[in-house]
Short mmCIF file of C-alpha atoms in Angstrom, two decimals:
data_model
loop_
_atom_site.label_atom_id
_atom_site.label_comp_id
_atom_site.label_asym_id
_atom_site.label_seq_id
_atom_site.Cartn_x
_atom_site.Cartn_y
_atom_site.Cartn_z
CA UNK A 125 11.37 18.00 28.32
CA UNK A 126 10.68 14.86 26.30
CA UNK A 127 7.79 12.83 27.57
CA UNK A 128 8.19 9.45 29.18
CA UNK A 129 6.96 6.58 27.04
CA UNK A 130 4.68 4.92 29.56
CA UNK A 131 1.64 2.69 29.33
CA UNK A 132 -0.49 5.48 27.87
CA UNK A 133 -2.76 3.91 25.26
CA UNK A 134 -2.01 4.73 21.62
CA UNK A 135 -4.37 6.71 19.35
CA UNK A 136 -6.53 4.35 17.26
CA UNK A 137 -7.77 4.13 13.65
CA UNK A 138 -4.91 6.21 12.27
CA UNK A 139 -5.63 6.69 8.56
CA UNK A 140 -5.24 9.12 5.69
CA UNK A 141 -8.38 10.75 4.41
CA UNK A 142 -7.72 11.98 0.89
CA UNK A 143 -9.85 13.88 -1.64
CA UNK A 144 -8.23 15.27 -4.82
CA UNK A 145 -4.85 14.68 -3.14
CA UNK A 146 -5.68 16.78 -0.10
CA UNK A 147 -4.24 14.27 2.33
CA UNK A 148 -5.32 14.58 5.97
CA UNK A 149 -4.07 12.28 8.70
CA UNK A 150 -6.88 11.47 11.15
CA UNK A 151 -7.26 9.30 14.22
CA UNK A 152 -9.44 8.59 17.21
CA UNK A 153 -8.39 9.40 20.74
CA UNK A 154 -7.25 6.36 22.69
CA UNK A 155 -9.65 4.44 24.85
CA UNK A 156 -9.97 5.90 28.32
CA UNK A 157 -8.47 9.29 27.47
CA UNK A 158 -11.48 10.86 25.83
CA UNK A 159 -12.43 14.19 27.35
CA UNK A 160 -9.09 14.62 29.09
CA UNK A 161 -6.53 17.26 28.07
CA UNK A 162 -4.52 14.79 26.02
CA UNK A 163 -2.53 16.28 23.12
CA UNK A 164 -0.97 14.68 20.06
CA UNK A 165 2.21 14.92 18.00
CA UNK A 166 2.48 13.84 14.38
CA UNK A 167 5.32 12.61 12.17
CA UNK A 168 5.40 11.35 8.60
CA UNK A 169 7.76 9.25 6.50
CA UNK A 170 8.33 9.10 2.76
CA UNK A 171 8.51 5.39 2.09
CA UNK A 172 12.11 4.32 1.46
CA UNK A 173 13.66 7.37 3.13
CA UNK A 174 15.65 7.10 6.28
CA UNK A 175 14.02 9.45 8.78
CA UNK A 176 10.60 10.17 10.15
CA UNK A 177 9.94 13.90 9.80
CA UNK A 178 8.20 16.15 12.32
CA UNK A 179 5.14 18.09 11.29
CA UNK A 180 5.70 21.25 13.30
CA UNK A 181 2.13 22.51 12.86
CA UNK A 182 0.93 19.29 14.49
CA UNK A 183 3.05 19.21 17.62
CA UNK A 184 1.11 19.04 20.92
CA UNK A 185 -2.25 19.65 19.24
CA UNK A 186 -5.58 18.70 20.83
CA UNK A 187 -7.49 18.06 17.59
CA UNK A 188 -7.48 14.57 16.07
CA UNK A 189 -6.45 15.42 12.51
CA UNK A 190 -3.44 16.92 10.76
CA UNK A 191 -3.26 18.16 7.18
CA UNK A 192 -0.22 16.56 5.54
CA UNK A 193 -1.11 17.60 1.99
CA UNK A 194 1.97 19.81 1.64
CA UNK A 195 4.28 17.06 2.80
CA UNK A 196 2.69 14.33 0.70
CA UNK A 197 2.31 16.44 -2.45
CA UNK A 198 4.24 14.11 -4.78
CA UNK A 199 1.49 11.65 -5.58
CA UNK A 200 3.96 9.20 -7.16
CA UNK A 201 5.62 8.60 -3.79
CA UNK A 202 4.20 6.59 -0.91
CA UNK A 203 3.95 7.64 2.72
CA UNK A 204 3.35 6.67 6.31
CA UNK A 205 1.90 8.88 9.02
CA UNK A 206 2.13 8.27 12.74
CA UNK A 207 0.81 9.98 15.89
CA UNK A 208 1.36 9.60 19.60
CA UNK A 209 -0.71 10.78 22.58
CA UNK A 210 0.85 12.97 25.26
CA UNK A 211 -0.71 13.52 28.68
CA UNK A 212 1.32 15.59 31.08
CA UNK A 213 4.76 13.95 31.24
CA UNK A 214 3.55 10.65 29.80
CA UNK A 215 3.27 9.66 26.17
CA UNK A 216 2.06 6.65 24.27
CA UNK A 217 3.90 4.63 21.68
CA UNK A 218 3.48 5.71 18.05
CA UNK A 219 0.41 4.57 16.18
CA UNK A 220 1.06 4.24 12.44
CA UNK A 221 -0.96 4.23 9.24
CA UNK A 222 -0.74 1.58 6.56
CA UNK A 223 1.42 2.54 3.57
CA UNK A 224 -0.46 5.36 1.86
CA UNK A 225 -0.37 5.58 -1.95
CA UNK A 226 -2.05 8.89 -2.93
CA UNK A 227 -2.30 8.03 -6.61
CA UNK A 228 -4.07 4.77 -5.81
CA UNK A 229 -6.15 5.86 -2.86
CA UNK A 230 -7.24 9.47 -3.22
CA UNK A 231 -10.98 10.02 -3.61
CA UNK A 232 -12.04 11.92 -6.72
CA UNK A 233 -14.04 15.00 -5.82
CA UNK A 234 -17.06 16.23 -7.80
CA UNK A 235 -16.59 18.25 -11.02
CA UNK A 236 -17.89 21.79 -11.45
CA UNK A 237 -21.24 21.53 -13.24
CA UNK A 238 -22.73 24.31 -15.44
CA UNK A 239 -26.26 23.85 -16.77
CA UNK A 240 -27.99 25.71 -19.61
CA UNK A 241 -31.68 25.05 -20.17
CA UNK A 242 -33.35 24.90 -23.58
CA UNK A 243 -37.03 24.39 -24.35
CA UNK A 244 -36.73 20.60 -24.52
CA UNK A 245 -33.09 20.10 -23.56
CA UNK A 246 -30.45 20.83 -20.96
CA UNK A 247 -26.78 21.37 -21.87
CA UNK A 248 -24.21 20.33 -19.28
CA UNK A 249 -20.61 21.57 -19.15
CA UNK A 250 -18.29 19.78 -16.71
CA UNK A 251 -14.95 20.99 -15.35
CA UNK A 252 -12.77 18.30 -13.84
CA UNK A 253 -11.86 18.71 -10.16
CA UNK A 254 -8.42 20.11 -9.39
CA UNK A 255 -5.59 18.57 -7.44
CA UNK A 256 -5.01 20.22 -4.05
CA UNK A 257 -2.63 23.18 -4.49
CA UNK A 258 0.29 24.11 -2.28
CA UNK A 259 -0.24 27.82 -2.94
CA UNK A 260 -3.24 29.61 -4.37
CA UNK A 261 -0.98 31.23 -7.00
CA UNK A 262 0.37 27.91 -8.27
CA UNK A 263 -0.92 26.62 -11.57
CA UNK A 264 -3.84 24.30 -11.20
CA UNK A 265 -3.36 20.62 -12.01
CA UNK A 266 -6.55 19.01 -13.19
CA UNK A 267 -7.33 15.54 -11.86
CA UNK A 268 -7.93 14.72 -15.53
CA UNK A 269 -4.22 15.22 -16.19
CA UNK A 270 -3.38 12.77 -13.41
CA UNK A 271 -6.08 10.29 -14.44
CA UNK A 272 -6.47 10.44 -18.24
CA UNK A 273 -9.22 7.79 -18.04
CA UNK A 274 -11.36 10.00 -15.76
CA UNK A 275 -15.06 9.58 -16.61
CA UNK A 276 -18.35 11.07 -15.44
CA UNK A 277 -21.55 9.42 -14.34
CA UNK A 278 -24.25 12.05 -14.99
CA UNK A 279 -27.72 11.38 -13.57
CA UNK A 280 -30.83 13.45 -14.41
CA UNK A 281 -34.11 13.34 -12.54
CA UNK A 282 -37.50 14.65 -13.74
CA UNK A 283 -39.14 16.08 -10.59
CA UNK A 284 -42.61 15.83 -12.22
CA UNK A 285 -42.49 12.19 -13.26
CA UNK A 286 -39.81 11.03 -10.77
CA UNK A 287 -38.09 9.40 -13.73
CA UNK A 288 -34.28 9.18 -13.44
CA UNK A 289 -31.68 8.12 -16.01
CA UNK A 290 -27.93 8.17 -16.45
CA UNK A 291 -25.22 8.93 -18.97
CA UNK A 292 -21.60 7.81 -18.70
CA UNK A 293 -19.34 10.25 -20.56
CA UNK A 294 -15.68 11.04 -20.93
CA UNK A 295 -15.88 14.45 -22.59
CA UNK A 296 -16.77 17.60 -20.74
CA UNK A 297 -19.90 18.68 -22.59
CA UNK A 298 -23.12 16.78 -23.10
CA UNK A 299 -26.77 17.47 -23.72
CA UNK A 300 -29.95 15.86 -22.50
CA UNK A 301 -32.41 16.18 -25.42
CA UNK A 302 -36.11 15.23 -25.67
CA UNK A 303 -37.04 16.70 -22.29
CA UNK A 304 -40.34 18.25 -21.28
CA UNK A 305 -40.58 22.03 -21.47
CA UNK A 306 -41.23 24.13 -18.37
CA UNK A 307 -40.18 21.25 -16.10
CA UNK A 308 -37.79 21.16 -13.17
CA UNK A 309 -34.93 18.69 -13.65
CA UNK A 310 -32.19 17.86 -11.11
CA UNK A 311 -28.72 16.75 -12.21
CA UNK A 312 -25.95 15.14 -10.20
CA UNK A 313 -22.48 14.25 -11.50
CA UNK A 314 -19.84 11.89 -10.14
CA UNK A 315 -16.30 11.82 -11.51
CA UNK A 316 -14.67 8.42 -11.34
CA UNK A 317 -11.61 6.55 -12.58
CA UNK A 318 -12.23 3.03 -13.90
CA UNK A 319 -10.08 0.60 -11.99
CA UNK A 320 -9.42 -0.11 -8.37
CA UNK A 321 -12.26 0.53 -5.98
CA UNK A 322 -11.54 4.25 -5.72
CA UNK A 323 -14.15 6.18 -3.83
CA UNK A 324 -15.71 9.22 -5.52
CA UNK A 325 -17.79 12.08 -4.17
CA UNK A 326 -20.83 13.00 -6.28
CA UNK A 327 -21.69 16.66 -6.85
CA UNK A 328 -24.64 18.17 -5.06
CA UNK A 329 -27.96 18.02 -6.86
CA UNK A 330 -28.32 20.99 -9.22
CA UNK A 331 -31.85 21.74 -10.43
CA UNK A 332 -33.00 23.83 -13.37
CA UNK A 333 -36.27 24.40 -15.20
CA UNK A 334 -36.49 23.94 -18.96
CA UNK A 335 -37.86 26.92 -20.89
CA UNK A 336 -41.54 27.37 -21.67
CA UNK A 337 -42.63 25.97 -25.06
CA UNK A 338 -42.59 29.12 -27.28
CA UNK A 339 -44.98 27.65 -29.93
CA UNK A 340 -47.81 27.04 -27.46
CA UNK A 341 -47.21 30.52 -26.03
CA UNK A 342 -47.70 32.07 -29.50
CA UNK A 343 -50.96 30.11 -30.08
CA UNK A 344 -52.36 31.46 -26.81
CA UNK A 345 -51.79 35.07 -27.83
CA UNK B 1240 -9.56 -3.20 -18.70
CA UNK B 1241 -6.85 -3.90 -21.33
CA UNK B 1242 -4.14 -1.26 -21.52
CA UNK B 1243 -1.07 -0.96 -23.73
CA UNK B 1244 2.44 -1.20 -22.38
CA UNK B 1245 4.87 0.73 -24.58
CA UNK B 1246 8.36 -0.77 -24.40
CA UNK B 1247 10.03 0.95 -27.32
CA UNK B 1248 8.93 -0.79 -30.51
CA UNK B 1249 7.50 -3.63 -28.44
CA UNK B 1250 3.90 -2.95 -27.46
CA UNK B 1251 2.05 -5.35 -25.18
CA UNK B 1252 -1.52 -5.25 -24.00
CA UNK B 1253 -2.31 -6.37 -20.50
CA UNK B 1254 -5.10 -6.23 -17.96
CA UNK B 1255 -3.74 -3.72 -15.45
CA UNK B 1256 -7.05 -3.47 -13.65
CA UNK B 1257 -7.25 -7.17 -12.91
CA UNK B 1258 -3.69 -7.37 -11.58
CA UNK B 1259 -4.12 -4.17 -9.58
CA UNK B 1260 -7.39 -5.38 -8.04
CA UNK B 1261 -5.68 -8.64 -7.03
CA UNK B 1262 -2.81 -6.68 -5.50
CA UNK B 1263 -5.19 -4.39 -3.61
CA UNK B 1264 -6.56 -7.48 -1.87
CA UNK B 1265 -3.14 -8.36 -0.46
CA UNK B 1266 -1.61 -4.85 -0.18
CA UNK B 1267 -2.50 -4.20 3.47
CA UNK B 1268 -1.39 -7.66 4.58
CA UNK B 1269 1.89 -7.80 2.66
CA UNK B 1270 2.96 -4.19 3.27
CA UNK B 1271 2.25 -4.65 6.99
CA UNK B 1272 4.75 -7.54 6.96
CA UNK B 1273 7.43 -5.17 5.66
CA UNK B 1274 9.04 -3.58 8.69
CA UNK B 1275 11.89 -1.89 6.84
CA UNK B 1276 10.17 1.34 5.89
CA UNK B 1277 13.43 3.18 5.42
CA UNK B 1278 14.51 1.48 2.26
CA UNK B 1279 12.97 0.59 -1.03
CA UNK B 1280 13.77 -1.86 -3.82
CA UNK B 1281 12.05 -0.16 -6.78
CA UNK B 1282 13.48 3.34 -6.44
CA UNK B 1283 12.41 6.26 -8.61
CA UNK B 1284 15.96 6.51 -9.96
CA UNK B 1285 15.43 3.19 -11.72
CA UNK B 1286 11.89 3.84 -12.95
CA UNK B 1287 10.92 1.87 -16.05
CA UNK B 1288 9.34 4.85 -17.79
CA UNK B 1289 12.54 6.89 -17.52
CA UNK B 1290 14.74 4.34 -19.30
CA UNK B 1291 15.39 5.06 -22.93
CA UNK B 1292 12.65 3.40 -25.02
CA UNK B 1293 15.02 1.13 -26.93
CA UNK B 1294 16.10 -0.60 -23.71
CA UNK B 1295 12.74 -0.66 -21.93
CA UNK B 1296 11.77 -4.08 -23.20
CA UNK B 1297 14.98 -5.67 -21.93
CA UNK B 1298 14.73 -3.94 -18.55
CA UNK B 1299 11.11 -4.99 -18.21
CA UNK B 1300 12.05 -8.56 -19.15
CA UNK B 1301 14.57 -8.53 -16.30
CA UNK B 1302 11.94 -7.19 -13.90
CA UNK B 1303 9.44 -9.87 -14.93
CA UNK B 1304 11.98 -12.67 -14.44
CA UNK B 1305 13.00 -11.10 -11.09
CA UNK B 1306 9.41 -11.17 -9.82
CA UNK B 1307 8.69 -14.64 -11.19
CA UNK B 1308 11.92 -16.32 -10.08
CA UNK B 1309 12.89 -14.43 -6.92
CA UNK B 1310 9.69 -13.00 -5.46
CA UNK B 1311 6.50 -14.94 -6.25
CA UNK B 1312 8.31 -18.29 -6.08
CA UNK B 1313 9.85 -17.57 -2.68
CA UNK B 1314 7.03 -15.76 -0.91
CA UNK B 1315 5.88 -17.77 2.10
CA UNK B 1316 2.68 -17.26 4.04
CA UNK B 1317 0.35 -19.42 6.05
CA UNK B 1318 -2.59 -17.37 4.78
CA UNK B 1319 -4.29 -19.42 2.07
CA UNK B 1320 -6.19 -16.46 0.57
CA UNK B 1321 -3.00 -14.41 0.23
CA UNK B 1322 -1.16 -17.37 -1.28
CA UNK B 1323 -3.91 -17.84 -3.89
CA UNK B 1324 -3.83 -14.15 -4.82
CA UNK B 1325 -0.04 -14.15 -5.19
CA UNK B 1326 -0.14 -17.17 -7.49
CA UNK B 1327 -2.90 -15.54 -9.54
CA UNK B 1328 -0.74 -12.44 -9.98
CA UNK B 1329 2.21 -14.69 -10.85
CA UNK B 1330 0.13 -16.37 -13.57
CA UNK B 1331 -0.71 -12.94 -15.02
CA UNK B 1332 3.02 -12.13 -15.08
CA UNK B 1333 3.70 -15.45 -16.85
CA UNK B 1334 1.17 -14.46 -19.50
CA UNK B 1335 2.92 -11.12 -19.98
CA UNK B 1336 6.28 -12.92 -20.21
CA UNK B 1337 4.92 -15.17 -22.98
CA UNK B 1338 3.78 -12.10 -24.91
CA UNK B 1339 7.17 -10.50 -24.38
CA UNK B 1340 8.81 -13.53 -26.03
CA UNK B 1341 7.29 -12.40 -29.34
CA UNK B 1342 9.10 -9.09 -29.06
CA UNK B 1343 12.27 -10.98 -28.15
CA UNK B 1344 11.92 -13.17 -31.22
CA UNK B 1345 11.48 -10.08 -33.41
CA UNK B 1346 14.64 -8.53 -31.99
CA UNK B 1347 12.77 -5.69 -30.31
CA UNK B 1348 14.26 -6.38 -26.90
CA UNK B 1349 17.77 -4.96 -27.15
CA UNK B 1350 19.78 -5.10 -23.90
CA UNK B 1351 22.14 -2.19 -23.49
CA UNK B 1352 24.21 -0.74 -20.67
CA UNK B 1353 21.41 1.30 -19.14
CA UNK B 1354 19.03 -1.62 -18.73
CA UNK B 1355 21.79 -3.82 -17.31
CA UNK B 1356 22.99 -1.11 -14.89
CA UNK B 1357 19.54 -0.22 -13.60
CA UNK B 1358 18.55 -3.83 -13.12
CA UNK B 1359 21.81 -4.41 -11.21
CA UNK B 1360 20.87 -1.54 -8.87
CA UNK B 1361 17.48 -3.07 -8.20
CA UNK B 1362 19.05 -6.44 -7.51
CA UNK B 1363 21.49 -4.89 -5.07
CA UNK B 1364 18.68 -3.11 -3.20
CA UNK B 1365 16.94 -6.50 -3.00
CA UNK B 1366 20.04 -8.34 -1.83
CA UNK B 1367 20.75 -5.77 0.89
CA UNK B 1368 17.89 -7.34 2.79
CA UNK B 1369 17.96 -10.96 3.70
CA UNK B 1370 15.70 -13.71 2.51
CA UNK B 1371 12.04 -13.39 3.22
CA UNK B 1372 12.34 -9.71 4.23
CA UNK B 1373 13.49 -8.84 0.73
CA UNK B 1374 10.78 -11.00 -0.86
CA UNK B 1375 8.07 -9.36 1.27
CA UNK B 1376 9.33 -5.86 0.44
CA UNK B 1377 9.45 -6.56 -3.31
CA UNK B 1378 5.95 -8.03 -3.22
CA UNK B 1379 4.67 -5.00 -1.31
CA UNK B 1380 6.11 -2.75 -4.02
CA UNK B 1381 4.07 -4.29 -6.82
CA UNK B 1382 1.94 -1.14 -6.95
CA UNK B 1383 5.10 0.82 -7.74
CA UNK B 1384 5.91 -1.58 -10.61
CA UNK B 1385 2.35 -1.43 -11.94
CA UNK B 1386 2.47 2.36 -11.85
CA UNK B 1387 5.79 2.33 -13.78
CA UNK B 1388 4.26 0.04 -16.37
CA UNK B 1389 1.24 2.30 -16.72
CA UNK B 1390 3.40 5.37 -17.22
CA UNK B 1391 5.43 3.93 -20.11
#
């Protein structure tokens, strides 16, 4: 039976959290209902369309997030999400997000980073992150296709001297020359799109040791 | 931050980033004023990038005049910061309109049936809503227009 819209407080801080177009609706439980067996129901709307649509996988759930990536897949459209709290026979009013524009607001995830050490250099090969996929078998869409101006901020850190420096590149391969041999270096890469303050997630630190200096090895023998 | 806007043989350069950053500062406020979520003025069926290139300049000229004469001019708010941002965006649009005049003068801005028809649709979506509601919705859809421009 449908719940009775009573004075139950609404969920709060209803927002979309989006990385590489994986768009998750999240919220906080309403004041005063934390720890109780409150459940939630989610709907979404494609901006400009007539009806709010139910998200069946997020009906009467007790978690405070709902993955709407499938339903908000077209990143050229804009969306709203909303959620209401249900406690026994009572339910709150809907709590709504702001208008969500995936193209403008998604966070760019880290690229895949492959490192190859030389004696006095490290080669770096970057693979752009991929847009979230509806099915594993679908073709991948690179975030680079969606954002042709995608760039990379590559930082390298010498663990011996604690010296750190950066390179800003657009292509996917680069090399750090003039390094010290037999030294551990750590590299971190952040993909970003110049323009509106779009958040970006840096890659984890990846560390590698440059090769031993072959010439000094030969002299020793 | 300069990017090129390809409108058939008319090519303009404009600072998307600056306009978009200004819009992002008012987006939450203006879109929250728009309570009619179930309709839209700039619909995908009338997207600028899908119009045939020869008529894009004319259609874009219509859109510019629409925003300058019907939206920015009529938007009312008591919020001083928002008002300043809207007039700054309007000034950017005026700059683009001046550049577009060069294309007009060089006969690169042909107006055909498609441009006229699509602009008429947009106007009718706008006029379905009354007064300030329509102005608020059109202003809140600036990110759609900017995206169209970018995709030309």
